[in-house]
Tab-separated table of C-alpha atoms (C1' of nucleotides) in Angstrom:
chain	number	residue	atom	x	y	z
A	27	MET	CA	1.074	4.618	89.248
A	28	THR	CA	-2.601	4.980	89.954
A	29	THR	CA	-3.525	6.366	86.583
A	30	ALA	CA	-7.037	7.522	85.876
A	31	ALA	CA	-7.679	3.938	84.800
A	32	ALA	CA	-8.836	2.780	81.408
A	33	PRO	CA	-12.109	0.974	81.968
A	34	ALA	CA	-11.092	-2.588	82.538
A	35	ASP	CA	-7.388	-3.167	83.039
A	36	PHE	CA	-7.412	-3.935	86.695
A	37	GLN	CA	-4.026	-5.561	86.560
A	38	LYS	CA	-2.166	-2.335	86.005
A	39	LYS	CA	-3.510	-0.818	89.144
A	40	PHE	CA	-1.794	-3.382	91.331
A	41	LYS	CA	1.685	-4.713	91.855
A	42	TYR	CA	2.661	-7.992	90.235
A	43	HIS	CA	3.766	-10.333	92.916
A	44	HIS	CA	2.731	-9.907	96.472
A	45	GLY	CA	0.357	-7.111	95.570
A	46	ASN	CA	-3.236	-6.768	96.611
A	47	LEU	CA	-4.477	-9.336	94.152
A	48	ARG	CA	-7.449	-10.037	96.346
A	49	ASP	CA	-8.833	-6.538	95.927
A	50	ALA	CA	-8.010	-6.613	92.243
A	51	LEU	CA	-10.010	-9.815	91.870
A	52	LEU	CA	-13.001	-8.418	93.719
A	53	SER	CA	-12.890	-5.239	91.694
A	54	ALA	CA	-12.632	-7.072	88.389
A	55	ALA	CA	-15.295	-9.566	89.446
A	56	THR	CA	-17.730	-6.777	90.197
A	57	HIS	CA	-17.023	-5.223	86.843
A	58	ILE	CA	-17.510	-8.473	84.958
A	59	LEU	CA	-20.637	-9.186	86.947
A	60	GLU	CA	-22.223	-5.913	85.957
A	61	THR	CA	-21.254	-6.157	82.320
A	62	LYS	CA	-21.451	-9.835	81.404
A	63	GLY	CA	-24.054	-10.918	83.919
A	64	ILE	CA	-23.803	-13.548	86.569
A	65	ASP	CA	-23.310	-16.438	84.154
A	66	GLY	CA	-20.532	-14.558	82.411
A	67	LEU	CA	-18.443	-14.526	85.528
A	68	SER	CA	-16.015	-17.449	85.512
A	69	LEU	CA	-12.924	-17.873	87.607
A	70	ARG	CA	-10.817	-18.405	84.526
A	71	GLY	CA	-12.117	-15.335	82.784
A	72	LEU	CA	-11.707	-13.352	85.955
A	73	ALA	CA	-8.107	-14.483	86.323
A	74	LYS	CA	-7.347	-13.587	82.738
A	75	ALA	CA	-8.913	-10.154	83.133
A	76	THR	CA	-6.797	-9.570	86.216
A	77	GLY	CA	-3.627	-10.703	84.472
A	78	VAL	CA	-2.910	-13.825	86.474
A	79	THR	CA	-3.203	-17.536	85.914
A	80	GLN	CA	-6.393	-19.441	86.456
A	81	ALA	CA	-5.170	-20.970	89.688
A	82	ALA	CA	-4.049	-17.734	91.279
A	83	PRO	CA	-7.416	-16.825	92.825
A	84	TYR	CA	-7.256	-19.979	94.928
A	85	SER	CA	-4.557	-18.340	97.008
A	86	HIS	CA	-7.124	-15.844	98.225
A	87	PHE	CA	-10.423	-17.677	98.065
A	88	ARG	CA	-11.082	-21.291	98.900
A	89	ASP	CA	-13.464	-21.700	96.005
A	90	LYS	CA	-15.704	-19.744	93.686
A	91	ASP	CA	-18.457	-19.547	96.280
A	92	GLU	CA	-16.190	-17.726	98.685
A	93	LEU	CA	-15.308	-15.193	96.019
A	94	LEU	CA	-18.949	-14.678	95.159
A	95	ALA	CA	-19.771	-14.249	98.816
A	96	ALA	CA	-17.173	-11.510	99.105
A	97	VAL	CA	-18.544	-9.761	96.034
A	98	ALA	CA	-22.089	-10.073	97.327
A	99	GLU	CA	-21.060	-8.550	100.620
A	100	THR	CA	-19.967	-5.351	98.932
A	101	GLY	CA	-23.346	-5.358	97.262
A	102	PHE	CA	-25.189	-5.644	100.555
A	103	GLN	CA	-23.150	-2.782	101.937
A	104	ARG	CA	-24.011	-0.566	99.010
A	105	LEU	CA	-27.678	-1.516	99.266
A	106	ALA	CA	-27.934	-0.696	102.957
A	107	LEU	CA	-26.107	2.569	102.397
A	108	GLN	CA	-28.361	3.644	99.576
A	109	MET	CA	-31.502	2.739	101.509
A	110	ALA	CA	-30.383	4.684	104.537
A	111	GLU	CA	-29.597	7.707	102.396
A	112	ASP	CA	-32.846	7.619	100.478
A	113	ALA	CA	-34.920	7.389	103.636
A	114	THR	CA	-33.386	10.343	105.430
A	115	GLY	CA	-35.761	13.192	105.938
A	116	ALA	CA	-38.833	11.047	105.500
A	117	ALA	CA	-41.801	12.380	107.402
A	118	GLY	CA	-43.557	9.701	109.369
A	119	THR	CA	-43.419	5.941	109.424
A	120	ARG	CA	-45.415	5.352	106.320
A	121	GLN	CA	-43.389	7.638	104.088
A	122	ARG	CA	-40.195	6.185	105.475
A	123	ILE	CA	-41.334	2.679	104.608
A	124	GLU	CA	-42.320	3.796	101.152
A	125	LYS	CA	-38.925	5.333	100.553
A	126	LEU	CA	-37.071	2.297	101.856
A	127	VAL	CA	-38.985	-0.058	99.606
A	128	SER	CA	-38.577	2.168	96.586
A	129	SER	CA	-34.873	2.417	97.222
A	130	TYR	CA	-34.572	-1.351	97.499
A	131	ILE	CA	-36.278	-1.910	94.192
A	132	ARG	CA	-34.325	0.825	92.459
A	133	PHE	CA	-31.099	-0.785	93.581
A	134	ALA	CA	-32.196	-4.117	92.160
A	135	VAL	CA	-33.218	-2.651	88.831
A	136	ASN	CA	-30.018	-0.624	88.513
A	137	ASN	CA	-27.779	-3.499	89.608
A	138	LYS	CA	-29.600	-6.502	88.280
A	139	PRO	CA	-26.752	-9.032	88.178
A	140	MET	CA	-25.505	-7.974	91.582
A	141	PHE	CA	-28.981	-8.360	93.013
A	142	GLN	CA	-29.323	-11.779	91.433
A	143	LEU	CA	-26.073	-12.791	93.037
A	144	MET	CA	-27.017	-11.389	96.426
A	145	PHE	CA	-30.352	-13.167	96.610
A	146	GLY	CA	-29.818	-16.019	94.213
A	147	ARG	CA	-29.474	-19.692	94.720
A	148	GLU	CA	-25.659	-19.789	94.560
A	149	LEU	CA	-25.237	-18.253	97.982
A	150	SER	CA	-27.935	-20.175	99.806
A	151	ASN	CA	-25.182	-21.540	102.032
A	152	LEU	CA	-25.326	-18.066	103.486
A	153	LYS	CA	-24.741	-19.356	106.969
A	154	LYS	CA	-21.296	-20.493	105.921
A	155	TYR	CA	-20.287	-16.855	105.631
A	156	PRO	CA	-21.213	-15.163	108.901
A	157	THR	CA	-19.920	-11.767	107.785
A	158	LEU	CA	-22.170	-11.945	104.783
A	159	ALA	CA	-25.188	-12.827	106.855
A	160	MET	CA	-24.619	-9.885	109.136
A	161	THR	CA	-24.169	-7.403	106.311
A	162	ALA	CA	-27.210	-8.807	104.561
A	163	GLY	CA	-29.266	-8.177	107.672
A	164	LYS	CA	-28.726	-4.426	107.614
A	165	SER	CA	-31.385	-3.695	105.038
A	166	TYR	CA	-33.880	-5.757	106.939
A	167	ALA	CA	-32.960	-3.922	110.099
A	168	LEU	CA	-33.793	-0.610	108.454
A	169	ILE	CA	-37.366	-1.649	107.760
A	170	SER	CA	-37.650	-3.265	111.130
A	171	ALA	CA	-36.438	-0.101	112.849
A	172	ALA	CA	-38.822	2.072	110.871
A	173	LEU	CA	-41.704	0.042	112.227
A	174	SER	CA	-40.499	-0.357	115.774
A	175	LYS	CA	-41.638	3.052	116.980
A	176	ARG	CA	-45.077	2.644	115.578
A	177	ALA	CA	-45.360	-0.835	117.022
A	178	ALA	CA	-44.465	0.229	120.506
A	179	GLY	CA	-48.106	0.741	121.308
A	180	GLU	CA	-49.316	-2.452	119.689
A	181	GLY	CA	-48.376	-6.044	120.182
A	182	ARG	CA	-44.695	-6.649	119.673
A	183	GLN	CA	-45.276	-9.985	117.981
A	184	ASP	CA	-47.525	-8.315	115.461
A	185	ALA	CA	-44.784	-5.842	114.655
A	186	ARG	CA	-42.352	-8.601	113.832
A	187	PHE	CA	-44.737	-10.333	111.506
A	188	LEU	CA	-45.663	-7.036	109.928
A	189	THR	CA	-42.000	-6.416	109.249
A	190	VAL	CA	-41.777	-9.787	107.584
A	191	ALA	CA	-44.836	-8.996	105.514
A	192	ILE	CA	-43.437	-5.696	104.291
A	193	TRP	CA	-40.044	-7.200	103.681
A	194	SER	CA	-41.651	-9.998	101.699
A	195	LEU	CA	-43.726	-7.648	99.613
A	196	CYS	CA	-40.655	-5.579	98.919
A	197	HIS	CA	-38.495	-8.525	97.973
A	198	GLY	CA	-41.214	-10.307	96.040
A	199	LEU	CA	-42.089	-7.308	93.917
A	200	THR	CA	-38.418	-6.797	93.229
A	201	THR	CA	-37.626	-10.347	92.147
A	202	LEU	CA	-40.739	-10.587	90.003
A	203	ILE	CA	-39.676	-7.450	88.167
A	204	VAL	CA	-36.006	-8.346	87.921
A	205	GLU	CA	-36.653	-11.893	86.718
A	206	GLU	CA	-39.161	-10.471	84.282
A	207	LYS	CA	-42.060	-12.441	85.668
A	208	LEU	CA	-44.024	-9.247	86.055
A	209	ASP	CA	-44.075	-6.571	83.420
A	210	PRO	CA	-44.708	-3.065	84.727
A	211	ALA	CA	-45.523	-1.960	81.196
A	212	GLY	CA	-48.689	-4.010	81.301
A	213	PHE	CA	-50.116	-1.958	84.133
A	214	GLY	CA	-50.584	1.346	82.465
A	215	ALA	CA	-47.696	2.836	84.362
A	216	GLY	CA	-45.230	4.778	82.286
A	217	SER	CA	-42.013	3.833	84.014
A	218	THR	CA	-41.033	1.064	86.368
A	219	SER	CA	-40.500	3.509	89.183
A	220	GLU	CA	-43.994	4.865	88.684
A	221	PHE	CA	-45.406	1.361	88.832
A	222	VAL	CA	-43.473	0.605	91.987
A	223	GLU	CA	-44.580	3.818	93.622
A	224	LYS	CA	-48.193	3.099	92.942
A	225	THR	CA	-48.049	-0.469	94.213
A	226	VAL	CA	-46.206	0.473	97.367
A	227	GLU	CA	-48.571	3.355	97.903
A	228	ILE	CA	-51.649	1.196	97.677
A	229	PHE	CA	-50.101	-1.350	99.950
A	230	ALA	CA	-49.064	1.254	102.475
A	231	ALA	CA	-52.528	2.752	102.379
A	232	GLN	CA	-53.884	-0.522	103.714
A	233	LEU	CA	-51.612	-0.140	106.692
A	234	GLY	CA	-53.074	3.206	107.513
B	15	MET	CA	-43.857	-54.464	79.819
B	16	THR	CA	-44.916	-51.664	82.092
B	17	THR	CA	-43.659	-53.221	85.273
B	18	ALA	CA	-44.384	-51.625	88.625
B	19	ALA	CA	-41.169	-49.709	88.099
B	20	ALA	CA	-38.154	-49.687	90.354
B	21	PRO	CA	-37.642	-46.074	91.456
B	22	ALA	CA	-35.333	-44.665	88.875
B	23	ASP	CA	-34.897	-46.788	85.787
B	24	PHE	CA	-36.904	-44.752	83.385
B	25	GLN	CA	-35.343	-46.420	80.397
B	26	LYS	CA	-37.137	-49.702	80.972
B	27	LYS	CA	-40.520	-48.098	80.844
B	28	PHE	CA	-40.077	-47.053	77.243
B	29	LYS	CA	-39.232	-48.660	73.950
B	30	TYR	CA	-35.677	-48.483	72.702
B	31	HIS	CA	-35.723	-46.837	69.359
B	32	HIS	CA	-38.568	-44.677	68.282
B	33	GLY	CA	-40.169	-44.762	71.685
B	34	ASN	CA	-41.444	-41.813	73.623
B	35	LEU	CA	-38.005	-40.681	74.654
B	36	ARG	CA	-39.220	-37.163	75.100
B	37	ASP	CA	-41.571	-38.112	77.890
B	38	ALA	CA	-38.936	-40.359	79.384
B	39	LEU	CA	-36.497	-37.468	79.494
B	40	LEU	CA	-39.005	-35.156	81.121
B	41	SER	CA	-39.911	-37.785	83.661
B	42	ALA	CA	-36.312	-38.560	84.510
B	43	ALA	CA	-35.432	-34.880	84.580
B	44	THR	CA	-38.166	-34.198	87.105
B	45	HIS	CA	-36.936	-37.052	89.233
B	46	ILE	CA	-33.323	-35.907	89.140
B	47	LEU	CA	-34.408	-32.350	89.819
B	48	GLU	CA	-36.230	-33.331	92.979
B	49	THR	CA	-33.484	-35.598	94.259
B	50	LYS	CA	-30.204	-33.986	93.214
B	51	GLY	CA	-31.360	-30.395	93.085
B	52	ILE	CA	-31.237	-27.993	90.185
B	53	ASP	CA	-27.454	-27.997	89.898
B	54	GLY	CA	-27.407	-31.771	89.872
B	55	LEU	CA	-29.414	-31.872	86.679
B	56	SER	CA	-27.092	-32.142	83.689
B	57	LEU	CA	-27.987	-33.197	80.193
B	58	ARG	CA	-25.324	-35.893	80.248
B	59	GLY	CA	-26.474	-37.297	83.540
B	60	LEU	CA	-30.047	-37.149	82.374
B	61	ALA	CA	-29.195	-39.019	79.188
B	62	LYS	CA	-27.330	-41.677	81.118
B	63	ALA	CA	-30.215	-42.097	83.549
B	64	THR	CA	-32.580	-42.505	80.643
B	65	GLY	CA	-30.311	-45.031	78.963
B	66	VAL	CA	-29.397	-43.070	75.889
B	67	THR	CA	-26.339	-41.238	74.664
B	68	GLN	CA	-25.558	-37.702	75.644
B	69	ALA	CA	-26.555	-36.335	72.275
B	70	ALA	CA	-29.921	-38.069	72.109
B	71	PRO	CA	-31.881	-35.352	73.930
B	72	TYR	CA	-31.006	-32.906	71.179
B	73	SER	CA	-33.411	-34.715	68.905
B	74	HIS	CA	-36.264	-33.569	71.133
B	75	PHE	CA	-35.057	-30.285	72.619
B	76	ARG	CA	-33.051	-27.602	70.935
B	77	ASP	CA	-30.941	-26.995	74.027
B	78	LYS	CA	-30.972	-27.422	77.767
B	79	ASP	CA	-33.097	-24.340	78.286
B	80	GLU	CA	-35.889	-25.789	76.204
B	81	LEU	CA	-35.836	-28.958	78.273
B	82	LEU	CA	-35.909	-26.988	81.492
B	83	ALA	CA	-38.792	-24.916	80.185
B	84	ALA	CA	-40.760	-28.070	79.494
B	85	VAL	CA	-40.041	-29.391	82.974
B	86	ALA	CA	-40.982	-26.071	84.526
B	87	GLU	CA	-44.244	-26.081	82.664
B	88	THR	CA	-45.329	-29.297	84.342
B	89	GLY	CA	-44.443	-27.619	87.600
B	90	PHE	CA	-46.636	-24.624	86.868
B	91	GLN	CA	-49.491	-26.932	86.001
B	92	ARG	CA	-49.147	-28.801	89.267
B	93	LEU	CA	-48.934	-25.537	91.204
B	94	ALA	CA	-52.083	-24.091	89.671
B	95	LEU	CA	-53.900	-27.360	90.231
B	96	GLN	CA	-52.916	-27.580	93.869
B	97	MET	CA	-53.837	-23.953	94.521
B	98	ALA	CA	-57.246	-24.378	92.939
B	99	GLU	CA	-57.891	-27.491	95.004
B	100	ASP	CA	-56.750	-25.982	98.266
B	101	ALA	CA	-58.928	-22.917	97.819
B	102	THR	CA	-62.178	-24.726	97.100
B	103	GLY	CA	-64.754	-24.255	99.779
B	104	ALA	CA	-63.148	-21.132	101.171
B	105	ALA	CA	-65.646	-18.810	102.769
B	106	GLY	CA	-65.204	-15.252	101.630
B	107	THR	CA	-62.523	-13.384	99.766
B	108	ARG	CA	-60.110	-13.077	102.626
B	109	GLN	CA	-60.064	-16.755	103.523
B	110	ARG	CA	-59.728	-17.669	99.885
B	111	ILE	CA	-56.707	-15.416	99.536
B	112	GLU	CA	-55.194	-16.885	102.659
B	113	LYS	CA	-55.635	-20.410	101.365
B	114	LEU	CA	-54.204	-19.559	97.973
B	115	VAL	CA	-51.108	-18.006	99.467
B	116	SER	CA	-50.599	-20.842	101.907
B	117	SER	CA	-50.942	-23.340	99.103
B	118	TYR	CA	-48.380	-21.485	97.023
B	119	ILE	CA	-45.847	-21.500	99.793
B	120	ARG	CA	-46.472	-25.117	100.687
B	121	PHE	CA	-45.831	-26.082	97.092
B	122	ALA	CA	-42.538	-24.225	97.112
B	123	VAL	CA	-41.380	-25.790	100.361
B	124	ASN	CA	-42.384	-29.282	99.270
B	125	ASN	CA	-40.886	-28.918	95.802
B	126	LYS	CA	-37.944	-26.662	96.433
B	127	PRO	CA	-35.821	-27.432	93.375
B	128	MET	CA	-38.825	-27.327	91.084
B	129	PHE	CA	-39.806	-23.956	92.477
B	130	GLN	CA	-36.270	-22.681	92.043
B	131	LEU	CA	-36.371	-23.765	88.433
B	132	MET	CA	-39.795	-22.242	87.819
B	133	PHE	CA	-38.902	-18.833	89.186
B	134	GLY	CA	-35.145	-18.846	88.875
B	135	ARG	CA	-32.797	-16.966	86.652
B	136	GLU	CA	-32.308	-19.752	84.101
B	137	LEU	CA	-35.741	-19.268	82.564
B	138	SER	CA	-35.830	-15.499	82.497
B	139	ASN	CA	-36.122	-15.780	78.724
B	140	LEU	CA	-39.648	-16.796	79.595
B	141	LYS	CA	-41.073	-14.972	76.639
B	142	LYS	CA	-39.238	-17.348	74.351
B	143	TYR	CA	-41.594	-20.082	75.477
B	144	PRO	CA	-45.139	-18.773	75.062
B	145	THR	CA	-46.724	-21.957	76.365
B	146	LEU	CA	-44.715	-21.614	79.529
B	147	ALA	CA	-45.744	-18.024	80.015
B	148	MET	CA	-49.386	-18.919	79.682
B	149	THR	CA	-49.228	-21.799	82.121
B	150	ALA	CA	-47.261	-19.690	84.550
B	151	GLY	CA	-49.996	-17.089	84.518
B	152	LYS	CA	-52.636	-19.460	85.888
B	153	SER	CA	-51.603	-19.098	89.511
B	154	TYR	CA	-51.624	-15.356	89.216
B	155	ALA	CA	-55.058	-15.510	87.652
B	156	LEU	CA	-56.372	-17.393	90.673
B	157	ILE	CA	-55.423	-14.601	93.041
B	158	SER	CA	-56.604	-11.993	90.617
B	159	ALA	CA	-59.968	-13.704	90.272
B	160	ALA	CA	-60.364	-14.035	94.013
B	161	LEU	CA	-60.064	-10.282	94.318
B	162	SER	CA	-62.139	-9.306	91.324
B	163	LYS	CA	-65.508	-9.696	93.008
B	164	ARG	CA	-64.493	-7.632	95.963
B	165	ALA	CA	-63.012	-4.985	93.736
B	166	ALA	CA	-66.128	-4.576	91.659
B	167	GLY	CA	-67.341	-1.840	93.951
B	168	GLU	CA	-64.005	-0.099	94.235
B	169	GLY	CA	-61.711	1.306	91.639
B	170	ARG	CA	-60.621	-1.274	89.122
B	171	GLN	CA	-57.096	0.091	88.921
B	172	ASP	CA	-56.725	-0.295	92.651
B	173	ALA	CA	-57.741	-3.922	92.372
B	174	ARG	CA	-54.998	-4.651	89.888
B	175	PHE	CA	-52.345	-3.085	92.038
B	176	LEU	CA	-53.713	-4.847	95.078
B	177	THR	CA	-53.381	-8.133	93.224
B	178	VAL	CA	-49.791	-7.295	92.453
B	179	ALA	CA	-49.176	-6.451	96.096
B	180	ILE	CA	-50.593	-9.746	97.333
B	181	TRP	CA	-48.832	-11.684	94.644
B	182	SER	CA	-45.572	-9.985	95.577
B	183	LEU	CA	-45.996	-10.673	99.255
B	184	CYS	CA	-46.764	-14.271	98.475
B	185	HIS	CA	-43.820	-14.737	96.159
B	186	GLY	CA	-41.411	-12.757	98.311
B	187	LEU	CA	-42.189	-14.645	101.469
B	188	THR	CA	-41.799	-17.875	99.562
B	189	THR	CA	-38.449	-17.117	97.997
B	190	LEU	CA	-37.033	-15.742	101.225
B	191	ILE	CA	-37.954	-18.979	102.969
B	192	VAL	CA	-36.849	-21.258	100.162
B	193	GLU	CA	-33.522	-19.505	99.662
B	194	GLU	CA	-33.054	-19.578	103.404
B	195	LYS	CA	-32.819	-15.812	103.724
B	196	LEU	CA	-35.543	-15.875	106.335
B	197	ASP	CA	-35.656	-18.443	109.075
B	198	PRO	CA	-39.145	-19.200	110.391
B	199	ALA	CA	-37.568	-20.819	113.442
B	200	GLY	CA	-36.401	-17.417	114.602
B	201	PHE	CA	-39.950	-16.158	114.934
B	202	GLY	CA	-41.213	-18.306	117.725
B	203	ALA	CA	-43.349	-20.299	115.362
B	204	GLY	CA	-43.111	-24.040	115.695
B	205	SER	CA	-43.374	-25.065	112.084
B	206	THR	CA	-42.923	-23.247	108.829
B	207	SER	CA	-46.600	-23.602	108.016
B	208	GLU	CA	-47.499	-22.031	111.322
B	209	PHE	CA	-45.195	-19.119	110.587
B	210	VAL	CA	-46.665	-18.666	107.155
B	211	GLU	CA	-50.205	-18.792	108.479
B	212	LYS	CA	-49.497	-16.122	111.002
B	213	THR	CA	-47.788	-13.790	108.553
B	214	VAL	CA	-50.499	-14.153	105.969
B	215	GLU	CA	-53.130	-13.695	108.629
B	216	ILE	CA	-51.634	-10.467	109.892
B	217	PHE	CA	-51.231	-9.212	106.376
B	218	ALA	CA	-54.785	-10.123	105.454
B	219	ALA	CA	-56.045	-8.437	108.594
B	220	GLN	CA	-54.680	-5.163	107.269
B	221	LEU	CA	-56.832	-5.601	104.197
B	222	GLY	CA	-59.951	-5.848	106.313
C	28	DC	C1'	-43.242	-57.141	49.981
C	29	DC	C1'	-39.488	-54.220	48.838
C	30	DG	C1'	-36.991	-49.837	48.440
C	31	DT	C1'	-36.619	-45.127	49.887
C	32	DT	C1'	-37.187	-41.616	52.995
C	33	DT	C1'	-36.863	-39.591	57.503
C	34	DA	C1'	-36.869	-39.208	62.321
C	35	DT	C1'	-34.070	-40.854	65.804
C	36	DC	C1'	-30.077	-42.194	68.093
C	37	DT	C1'	-24.664	-43.068	68.393
C	38	DC	C1'	-19.882	-41.698	68.027
C	39	DA	C1'	-16.361	-38.556	68.403
C	40	DA	C1'	-14.791	-34.182	69.228
C	41	DC	C1'	-14.445	-29.150	70.706
C	42	DA	C1'	-14.389	-25.476	73.892
C	43	DG	C1'	-15.386	-24.206	78.242
C	44	DT	C1'	-15.846	-24.840	83.409
C	45	DG	C1'	-14.179	-25.522	88.684
C	46	DC	C1'	-10.692	-27.513	91.082
C	47	DA	C1'	-6.304	-29.784	92.945
C	48	DA	C1'	-1.324	-31.338	93.268
C	49	DA	C1'	3.357	-30.098	92.478
C	50	DG	C1'	6.805	-26.946	91.411
C	51	DA	C1'	8.848	-22.128	90.691
C	52	DT	C1'	9.498	-17.331	92.563
C	53	DG	C1'	10.532	-13.617	95.105
C	54	DG	C1'	9.523	-10.603	99.188
C	55	DA	C1'	9.820	-10.643	104.483
C	56	DG	C1'	12.100	-11.457	108.616
C	57	DC	C1'	15.923	-13.405	111.163
D	22	DG	C1'	22.978	-13.394	103.231
D	23	DC	C1'	19.919	-17.061	104.294
D	24	DT	C1'	15.873	-19.263	105.054
D	25	DC	C1'	10.949	-19.453	105.117
D	26	DC	C1'	6.545	-19.106	103.250
D	27	DA	C1'	2.854	-16.815	101.013
D	28	DT	C1'	1.955	-16.274	96.377
D	29	DC	C1'	1.666	-17.466	91.669
D	30	DT	C1'	2.421	-20.939	87.545
D	31	DT	C1'	2.195	-25.270	85.374
D	32	DT	C1'	-0.161	-29.192	84.353
D	33	DG	C1'	-3.815	-32.161	84.560
D	34	DC	C1'	-8.432	-34.232	85.795
D	35	DA	C1'	-13.324	-34.662	85.501
D	36	DC	C1'	-17.180	-32.481	84.223
D	37	DT	C1'	-20.301	-29.486	81.408
D	38	DG	C1'	-23.252	-27.991	76.888
D	39	DT	C1'	-23.129	-28.373	72.103
D	40	DT	C1'	-22.138	-29.829	67.319
D	41	DG	C1'	-21.411	-32.553	62.899
D	42	DA	C1'	-21.087	-36.860	60.577
D	43	DG	C1'	-22.647	-41.294	60.431
D	44	DA	C1'	-25.547	-45.597	61.660
D	45	DT	C1'	-30.189	-47.599	62.265
D	46	DA	C1'	-34.673	-48.762	62.235
D	47	DA	C1'	-39.358	-47.454	61.792
D	48	DA	C1'	-42.701	-45.479	58.390
D	49	DC	C1'	-44.329	-44.787	53.958
D	50	DG	C1'	-45.145	-45.147	48.896
D	51	DG	C1'	-44.949	-48.338	45.234
DNA sequence: CCGTTTATCTCAACAGTGCAAAGATGGAGC
DNA sequence: GCTCCATCTTTGCACTGTTGAGATAAACGG
């Protein structure tokens, strides 16, 4: 009975026993994450929202971290996808970089809690989840690839460090905005996206 | 009786009733933060370590956030101090910037939990603590000031965005390293500091 | 020097969290 | 039809932040 789905009753979309509770949990977790924020996502609340008991999730995830890792992975997939889409049709290395960075930041602003989860402290045991690490690397690979052509002529080592620099700028600007440590409004820019564009532009200009 | 102080008994350094419990709490909190990490810092554990009951801290801080804000503020002070020291005697704008950034990252690596607290999600209500916001701005001001001379000839707007760019690079590189999303070992650099130096150098080279 | 006030701390309790051990349940495969 | 086993429930533990009512002792006014 896959009805058109009232907003948040994930339980009805899945069979009771021996259904795909795992997917239901991930789906509900993502929904709670986006609505209540990262601190509003508890295993007990998640279980209740999915229509099962508080201990049920432990049949599918060893602990909360493993659940969060699975949720974060879907986030990384979406991020990489969006970045790839937004950068298609970019003319030249510089414009491609600009578009990639802009896309990254837009994702973070539009999916704040998800971004906090993806790059927050809770998943710093990232190595424990090899799948996660690989998925997380895709975005980085996009920037790296965009630079690789240009760097063919120059030193390869320099290209790697330049990638790191751009990646750092991108990530740093994003976190500062998301965690509200930097207020775009204070810079005479109308919108956040305008502010981002200008900063990235000026930075990219230095790269020639 | 201010004895030479065995490592962690903060309670003995202060009077029982009507002593400076507030300072004792902050001191103990900092110690716990550095040893047990940010998740290992609970109000109850803190109270026990300080030799008071779990409800005692509430006489000095409205809630846990306010305590954390106070702890973070000492961190921001130490950061600004260290950056200012490390940048003294730098020849020219570029070297000064390099030293400031290096200092920032070294602080983060040497005081990981403190850095996580200072720039983490828990204090994103930063505006609620005006003192904190002001102290936090000092480090940014250092970079901004280092660029101001150079920017006098150029457009002032550009200078502001350039400051943001450098600040973002600095902060991004730091968080990626601290949260273990970027492994310096994978870049052929021996130590983290060497890796940082090289990245900053290459970045600064782009600025001329 | 004594009595009152007030900041400070204790005691006890509530609601919430992640997690684990033991038992019930029902679908899958022989 | 029977057994097996993944799945889910029940129950409980230890921990968290926070609160309200009371004890206590320092500070202050007389």
